[in-house]
Tab-separated table of C-alpha atoms in Angstrom:
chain	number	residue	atom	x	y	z
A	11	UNK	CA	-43.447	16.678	-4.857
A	12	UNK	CA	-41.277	19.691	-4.726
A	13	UNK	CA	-38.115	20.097	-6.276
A	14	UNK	CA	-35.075	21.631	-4.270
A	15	UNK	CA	-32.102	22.726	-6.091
A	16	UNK	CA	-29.136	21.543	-4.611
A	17	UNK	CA	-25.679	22.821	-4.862
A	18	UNK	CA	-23.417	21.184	-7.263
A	19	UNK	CA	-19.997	19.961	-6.241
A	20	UNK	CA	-17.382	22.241	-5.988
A	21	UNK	CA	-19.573	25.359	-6.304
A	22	UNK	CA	-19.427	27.859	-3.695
A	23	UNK	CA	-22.497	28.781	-1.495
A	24	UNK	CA	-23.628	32.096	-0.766
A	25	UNK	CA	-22.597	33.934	2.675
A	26	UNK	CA	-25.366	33.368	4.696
A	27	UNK	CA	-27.085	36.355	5.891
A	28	UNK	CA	-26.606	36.478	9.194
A	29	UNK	CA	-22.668	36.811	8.640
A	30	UNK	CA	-22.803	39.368	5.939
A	31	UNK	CA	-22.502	42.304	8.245
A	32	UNK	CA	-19.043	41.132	9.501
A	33	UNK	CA	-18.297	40.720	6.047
A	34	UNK	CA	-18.555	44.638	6.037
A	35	UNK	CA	-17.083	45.103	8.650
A	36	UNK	CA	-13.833	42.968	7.712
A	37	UNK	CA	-13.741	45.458	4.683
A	38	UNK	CA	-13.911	48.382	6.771
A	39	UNK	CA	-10.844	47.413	8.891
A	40	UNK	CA	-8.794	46.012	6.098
A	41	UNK	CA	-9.228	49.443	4.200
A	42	UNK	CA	-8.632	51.364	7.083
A	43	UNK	CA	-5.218	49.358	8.204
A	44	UNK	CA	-4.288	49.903	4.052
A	45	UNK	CA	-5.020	53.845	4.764
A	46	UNK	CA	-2.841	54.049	7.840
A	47	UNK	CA	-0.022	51.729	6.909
A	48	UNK	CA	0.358	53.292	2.898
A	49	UNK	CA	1.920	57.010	4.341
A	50	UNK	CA	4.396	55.307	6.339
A	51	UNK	CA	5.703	52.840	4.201
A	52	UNK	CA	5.009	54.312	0.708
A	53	UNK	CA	5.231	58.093	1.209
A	54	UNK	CA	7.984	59.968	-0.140
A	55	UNK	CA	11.028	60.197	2.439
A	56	UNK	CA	12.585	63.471	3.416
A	57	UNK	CA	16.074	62.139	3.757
A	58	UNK	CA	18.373	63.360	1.052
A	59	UNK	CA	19.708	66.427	-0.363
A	60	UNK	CA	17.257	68.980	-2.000
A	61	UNK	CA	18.336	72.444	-4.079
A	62	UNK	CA	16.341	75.039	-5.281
A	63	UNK	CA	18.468	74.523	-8.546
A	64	UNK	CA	19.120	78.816	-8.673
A	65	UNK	CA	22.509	79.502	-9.433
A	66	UNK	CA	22.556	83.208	-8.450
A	67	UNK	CA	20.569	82.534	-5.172
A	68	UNK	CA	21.174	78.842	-4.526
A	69	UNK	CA	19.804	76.878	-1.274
A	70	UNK	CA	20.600	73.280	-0.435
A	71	UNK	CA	19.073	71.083	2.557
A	72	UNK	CA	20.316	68.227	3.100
A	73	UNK	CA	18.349	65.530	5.650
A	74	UNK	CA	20.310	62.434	6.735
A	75	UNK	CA	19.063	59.258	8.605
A	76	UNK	CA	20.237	60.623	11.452
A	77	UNK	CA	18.488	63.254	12.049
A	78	UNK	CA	20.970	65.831	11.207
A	79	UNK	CA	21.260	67.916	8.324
A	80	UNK	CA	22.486	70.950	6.874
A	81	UNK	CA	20.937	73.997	4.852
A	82	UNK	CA	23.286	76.091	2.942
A	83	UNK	CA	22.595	79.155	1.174
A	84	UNK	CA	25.654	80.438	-1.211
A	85	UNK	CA	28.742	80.230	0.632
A	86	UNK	CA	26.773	80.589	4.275
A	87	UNK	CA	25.786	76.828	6.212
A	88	UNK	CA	23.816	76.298	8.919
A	89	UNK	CA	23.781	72.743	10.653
A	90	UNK	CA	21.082	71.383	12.466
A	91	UNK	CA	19.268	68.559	13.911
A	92	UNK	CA	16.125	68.225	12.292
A	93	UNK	CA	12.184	66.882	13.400
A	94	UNK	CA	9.618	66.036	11.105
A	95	UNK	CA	5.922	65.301	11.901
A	96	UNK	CA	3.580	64.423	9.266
A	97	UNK	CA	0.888	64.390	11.912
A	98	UNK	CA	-0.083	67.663	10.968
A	99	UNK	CA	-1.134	69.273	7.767
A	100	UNK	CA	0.872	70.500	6.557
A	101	UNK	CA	3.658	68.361	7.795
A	102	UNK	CA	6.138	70.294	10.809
A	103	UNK	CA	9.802	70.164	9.868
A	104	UNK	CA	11.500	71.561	12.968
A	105	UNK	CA	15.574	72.562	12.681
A	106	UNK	CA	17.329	72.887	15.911
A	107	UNK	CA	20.318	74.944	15.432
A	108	UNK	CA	23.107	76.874	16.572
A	109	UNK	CA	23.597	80.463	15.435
A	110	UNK	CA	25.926	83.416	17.154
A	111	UNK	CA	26.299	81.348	20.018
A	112	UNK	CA	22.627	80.647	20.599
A	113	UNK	CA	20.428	77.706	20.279
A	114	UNK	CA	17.647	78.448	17.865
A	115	UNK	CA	14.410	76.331	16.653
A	116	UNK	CA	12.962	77.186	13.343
A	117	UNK	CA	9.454	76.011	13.162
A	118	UNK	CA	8.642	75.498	9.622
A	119	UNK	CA	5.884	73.509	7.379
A	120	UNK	CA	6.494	71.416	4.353
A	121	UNK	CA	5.184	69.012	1.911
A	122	UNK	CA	6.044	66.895	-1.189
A	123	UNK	CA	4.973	67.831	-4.132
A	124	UNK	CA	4.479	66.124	-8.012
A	125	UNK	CA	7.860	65.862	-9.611
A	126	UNK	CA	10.170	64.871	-6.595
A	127	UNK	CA	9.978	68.199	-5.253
A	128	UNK	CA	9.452	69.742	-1.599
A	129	UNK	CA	7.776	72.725	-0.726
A	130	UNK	CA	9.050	74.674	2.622
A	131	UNK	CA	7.597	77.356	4.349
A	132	UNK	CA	10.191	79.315	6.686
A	133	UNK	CA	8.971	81.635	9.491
A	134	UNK	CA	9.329	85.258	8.961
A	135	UNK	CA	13.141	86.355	9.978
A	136	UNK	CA	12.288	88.051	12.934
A	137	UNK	CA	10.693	85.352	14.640
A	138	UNK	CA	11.937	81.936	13.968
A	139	UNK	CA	10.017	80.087	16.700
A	140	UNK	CA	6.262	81.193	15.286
A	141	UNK	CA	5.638	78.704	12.956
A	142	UNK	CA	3.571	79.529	9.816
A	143	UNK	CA	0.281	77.688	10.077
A	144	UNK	CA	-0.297	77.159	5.837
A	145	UNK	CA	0.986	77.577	2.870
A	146	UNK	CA	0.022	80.977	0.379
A	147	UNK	CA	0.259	81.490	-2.846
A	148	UNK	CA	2.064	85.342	-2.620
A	149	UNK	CA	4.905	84.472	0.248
A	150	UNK	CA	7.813	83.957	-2.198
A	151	UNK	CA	10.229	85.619	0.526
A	152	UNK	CA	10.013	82.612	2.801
A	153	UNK	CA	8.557	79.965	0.460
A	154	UNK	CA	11.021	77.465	-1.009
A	155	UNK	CA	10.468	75.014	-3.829
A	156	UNK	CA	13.284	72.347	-3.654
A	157	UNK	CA	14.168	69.236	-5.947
A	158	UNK	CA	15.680	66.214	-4.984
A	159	UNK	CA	18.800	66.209	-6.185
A	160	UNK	CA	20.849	63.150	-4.036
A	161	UNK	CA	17.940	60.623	-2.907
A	162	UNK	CA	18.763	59.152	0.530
A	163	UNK	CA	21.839	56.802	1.016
């Protein structure tokens, strides 16, 4: 006569084969909900005011809930209302302002960086709608390297 082992009480049984695969699958989607819902809820926020810390050349942005904000550089401001789309990499950061009478969009990039910092990339002077498509290592004339200095309210 042939023995069969049977389970004992209270242990668990195997997954049978035939529903392994949506086992996997299950896995799949959980990890790939966890990838798109981490950025949104645990990525660093943009609202609050950031400073290059440079006393002789000293530049402030602030970003409020709102969606307005203000960059100031020495004793010279410039409001705006402010867009920013971390659909693209690196992220947009669009400011809608008012200068000399004229509406104006400046089309920058930016992105966090270690330390509580934020890394903006301003288009050239002359033409503040062409916005600069990455980050380089040798553009300190438009490059900015801010810290937080207020976090969000």
């Amino acid at each position: 006569m042939e023995h069969v082992a049977q389970p004992t009480e209270g242990a668990s049984s195997p997954t049978p084969r035939s529903r392994r695969p949506w086992v996997w699958v299950g896995v799949v989607a959980a990890a790939a909900v966890a990838l798109w819902v981490y950025p949104k809820v645990f990525a660093p926020t943009l609202v609050g005011t950031w400073s290059n810390r440079t006393p002789d050349n000293q530049v402030t942005f602030t970003f409020n809930d709102d969606g307005s904000g203000a960059m100031t550089i020495g004793a010279a401001q410039l409001r705006y209302r402010y867009r920013f789309d971390r659909a693209h990499d690196p992220a947009w950061l669009d400011l809608d302002a008012a200068t000399e009478g004229k509406s104006v969009t400046i089309r920058a990039i930016a992105e966090f960086a270690r330390g509580d910092k934020l890394k903006i990339r301003m288009p050239h002077t002359g033409a503040p709608g062409i916005r600069p498509p990455e980050f380089v290592d040798n553009d300190i004339e438009n490059t900015i390297l801010l810290t937080r200095v207020e976090p969000a309210s």
